[in-house]
Amino acid sequence: MSEEGPVSAESHRDPLRAAAETMREVRERCVWSQQITHRDLVPYLIEESHEVIDAVENGTRDDLREELGDLLWQVLFHSAIAAQDPDDPFDIDDVAATLTEKMVRRHPHVFAGEVATTPEEVLVHWNAAKAAEKRTRRSVLDGIPRGMPALALAQKIVGRAAGAGVVAGADAAAGDARPSSETELGDALLALVAVARAEGWDAERALRERLRAAEAEVREAESGA
């Protein structure tokens, strides 16, 4: 190792490769990092993702650049762990190659002869390519990560259901108090959380339980029952 560090010269030529090599050395030589598993990293991945969101919404450009780097480190860390798997190893190059292949496939209007002149047409190509990739899925709800926060999960389920022509949660959207802007929506959500607290209810659990019923409704509609 030189006095300047193992990757200082490389970082001038290819900073992304230098970051990957830095992570590889950390994984191999840091006694703490050597013990970390994919599962151990999950809390850090969640935290770093939320810090990126906070930087987007409230931070400076410097904050965003730093937090994106921290999130990238999580990807590099998972890839370094995966590279040491004795049965099915893959590294950051494999991750990048898989990503590139997917993005090229999902943008035929950029890399092939298809045409898309509006964002809606882009989504048609995207969804068609994604559907072809996920032929084993039997429901539009398959593949949604259940570990998402309840509110984000609700928006995902409602969106997927709408894409399949199923209206989920229509009964909850009815009424004279329907918000007419994001600001009013935020007020309404906060008011509901305040009600939950006053009544001793768990707002997160309440929404998750309602989402389970909504999922059952969507799957029933898909089956034609």
C-alpha positions as a printed Julia matrix, in Angstrom:
225×3 Matrix{Float64}:
   0.0     0.0     0.0
   1.38    3.4    -0.93
   1.45    6.34    1.47
  -1.33    7.94   -0.58
  -3.58    4.91   -0.11
  -4.39    1.86   -2.24
  -6.72    3.56   -4.71
  -5.69    7.22   -4.88
  -4.29    7.04   -8.43
  -7.21    4.94   -9.61
  -9.71    7.44   -8.24
  -8.45   10.08  -10.67
  -9.14    7.78  -13.64
 -12.37    6.1   -12.56
 -13.9     7.24   -9.26
 -16.64    4.6    -9.38
 -14.12    1.78   -9.82
 -12.04    3.3    -7.03
 -15.06    3.22   -4.72
 -15.63   -0.45   -5.53
 -11.98   -1.27   -4.88
 -12.06    0.67   -1.61
 -15.07   -1.36   -0.51
 -13.35   -4.61   -1.49
 -10.32   -3.74    0.65
 -12.52   -2.7     3.56
 -14.39   -5.99    3.35
 -11.18   -7.98    3.25
  -9.19   -6.08    5.9
 -11.64   -4.48    8.36
 -12.53   -6.92   11.14
 -15.97   -5.34   11.65
 -16.86   -5.38    7.95
 -15.72   -8.99    7.62
 -18.47  -10.12    9.97
 -21.34   -8.21    8.34
 -24.04  -10.09    6.42
 -26.69   -8.9     3.97
 -29.26   -9.05    6.76
 -27.03   -7.04    9.11
 -26.91   -4.24    6.55
 -30.68   -3.84    6.2
 -31.08   -1.21    8.97
 -28.23    0.83    7.49
 -29.75    0.6     4.01
 -33.07    1.88    5.31
 -31.39    4.7     7.24
 -29.24    5.79    4.29
 -32.25    5.75    1.96
 -34.16    8.04    4.29
 -31.16   10.34    4.59
 -31.11   10.7     0.8
 -34.81   11.58    0.88
 -34.17   14.15    3.6
 -31.33   15.66    1.55
 -33.62   15.92   -1.5
 -36.39   17.57    0.47
 -34.45   19.72    2.93
 -30.72   19.62    2.26
 -28.13   21.37    0.15
 -26.45   20.13   -3.0
 -23.47   19.09   -0.89
 -25.78   17.16    1.43
 -27.33   15.32   -1.51
 -23.96   14.44   -3.02
 -22.74   13.05    0.29
 -25.9    11.06    1.02
 -25.99    9.57   -2.47
 -22.43    8.42   -1.85
 -23.45    6.79    1.43
 -26.3     5.0    -0.35
 -23.92    3.86   -3.09
 -21.64    2.47   -0.37
 -24.5     0.21    0.73
 -24.79   -1.18   -2.81
 -21.04   -1.71   -2.95
 -21.08   -3.35    0.49
 -23.82   -5.81   -0.46
 -21.96   -6.6    -3.68
 -18.7    -7.22   -1.8
 -20.51   -9.61    0.54
 -22.13  -11.37   -2.41
 -18.76  -11.77   -4.12
 -17.61  -13.99   -1.25
 -20.6   -16.33   -1.37
 -19.22  -19.86   -1.88
 -22.23  -21.17   -3.8
 -23.53  -18.31   -5.96
 -21.09  -15.38   -6.01
 -21.62  -12.14   -7.9
 -19.84   -8.81   -7.69
 -20.55   -5.15   -8.46
 -19.74   -5.71  -12.14
 -22.44   -8.37  -12.32
 -24.87   -6.02  -10.58
 -24.04   -3.24  -13.04
 -24.31   -5.56  -16.06
 -27.72   -6.81  -14.93
 -28.91   -3.25  -14.39
 -27.65   -2.1   -17.81
 -29.32   -5.01  -19.6
 -32.61   -4.3   -17.83
 -32.58   -0.57  -18.55
 -31.73   -1.11  -22.24
 -34.53   -3.66  -22.49
 -37.03   -1.32  -20.84
 -36.13    1.65  -23.06
 -36.68    0.32  -26.58
 -37.54    3.87  -27.67
 -33.96    4.85  -26.81
 -31.93    1.76  -27.72
 -34.13    0.06  -30.32
 -36.57    1.09  -33.03
 -39.64    1.85  -30.9
 -41.13    5.32  -30.68
 -42.3     7.2   -27.58
 -43.05   10.91  -27.82
 -44.9    11.31  -24.5
 -44.27   10.11  -20.94
 -47.39    7.95  -21.25
 -45.96    6.15  -24.27
 -42.7     5.61  -22.39
 -44.67    3.9   -19.61
 -46.36    1.63  -22.16
 -42.96    0.35  -23.32
 -41.69    0.11  -19.74
 -44.68   -1.86  -18.5
 -44.64   -4.18  -21.52
 -40.97   -5.0   -20.98
 -41.49   -5.46  -17.26
 -44.47   -7.77  -17.83
 -42.37   -9.9   -20.19
 -39.66  -10.19  -17.53
 -42.13  -11.22  -14.81
 -44.11  -13.9   -16.63
 -44.16  -16.11  -13.54
 -46.14  -13.53  -11.58
 -49.83  -14.34  -11.25
 -51.02  -11.05   -9.77
 -50.23   -7.36  -10.26
 -49.48   -7.34   -6.53
 -46.72   -9.95   -6.79
 -43.28   -8.52   -6.2
 -44.35   -5.61   -4.0
 -41.97   -5.57   -0.99
 -44.07   -6.01    2.13
 -41.45   -4.34    4.3
 -42.35   -0.92    2.9
 -43.89    1.61    5.31
 -47.65    1.19    5.34
 -48.41    4.47    3.58
 -45.94    3.84    0.76
 -47.19    0.27    0.52
 -50.79    1.51    0.26
 -49.89    3.85   -2.61
 -48.07    1.03   -4.39
 -50.97   -1.41   -4.03
 -53.55    1.15   -5.15
 -51.39    2.03   -8.16
 -50.79   -1.58   -9.19
 -54.5    -2.35   -8.78
 -55.48    0.64  -10.91
 -53.11   -0.54  -13.63
 -55.04   -3.81  -13.7
 -58.39   -2.03  -13.82
 -59.23   -2.72  -10.19
 -60.21    0.14   -7.87
 -58.78   -0.49   -4.39
 -59.91    1.58   -1.44
 -62.69    3.39   -3.32
 -64.91    3.36   -0.26
 -62.27    5.2     1.78
 -61.91    7.9    -0.89
 -65.59    8.85   -0.83
 -67.03   11.68    1.21
 -67.23   15.45    1.4
 -63.91   15.79    3.23
 -61.84   14.59    0.27
 -58.64   16.73    0.08
 -58.16   18.9    -3.01
 -54.38   19.36   -2.74
 -51.29   17.67   -1.31
 -51.29   20.22    1.5
 -54.86   19.32    2.44
 -53.99   15.64    2.12
 -51.14   16.11    4.58
 -53.49   17.87    6.98
 -56.03   15.07    6.68
 -53.42   12.35    7.26
 -52.0    14.16   10.28
 -55.5    14.61   11.68
 -56.17   10.88   11.3
 -52.92   10.05   13.11
 -53.97   12.41   15.9
 -57.29   10.59   16.15
 -55.46    7.26   16.31
 -53.24    8.51   19.11
 -56.19    9.89   21.07
 -58.03    6.58   20.76
 -55.0     4.46   21.54
 -54.95    2.94   18.07
 -51.86    2.02   16.04
 -52.18    3.92   12.75
 -49.51    1.85   11.0
 -51.13   -1.42   12.03
 -54.6    -0.19   11.1
 -53.5     0.65    7.57
 -51.61   -2.62    7.16
 -54.66   -4.6     8.23
 -56.81   -2.69    5.75
 -54.22   -3.33    3.05
 -54.45   -7.08    3.63
 -58.18   -6.86    2.94
 -57.51   -4.68   -0.13
 -55.03   -7.23   -1.48
 -57.61   -9.99   -1.06
 -60.15   -7.85   -2.96
 -57.7    -7.26   -5.83
 -56.73  -10.93   -6.11
 -60.38  -11.94   -6.05
 -61.15   -9.5    -8.85
 -58.19  -10.81  -10.87
 -59.44  -14.38  -10.54
 -62.88  -13.38  -11.78
 -64.54  -14.65   -8.62
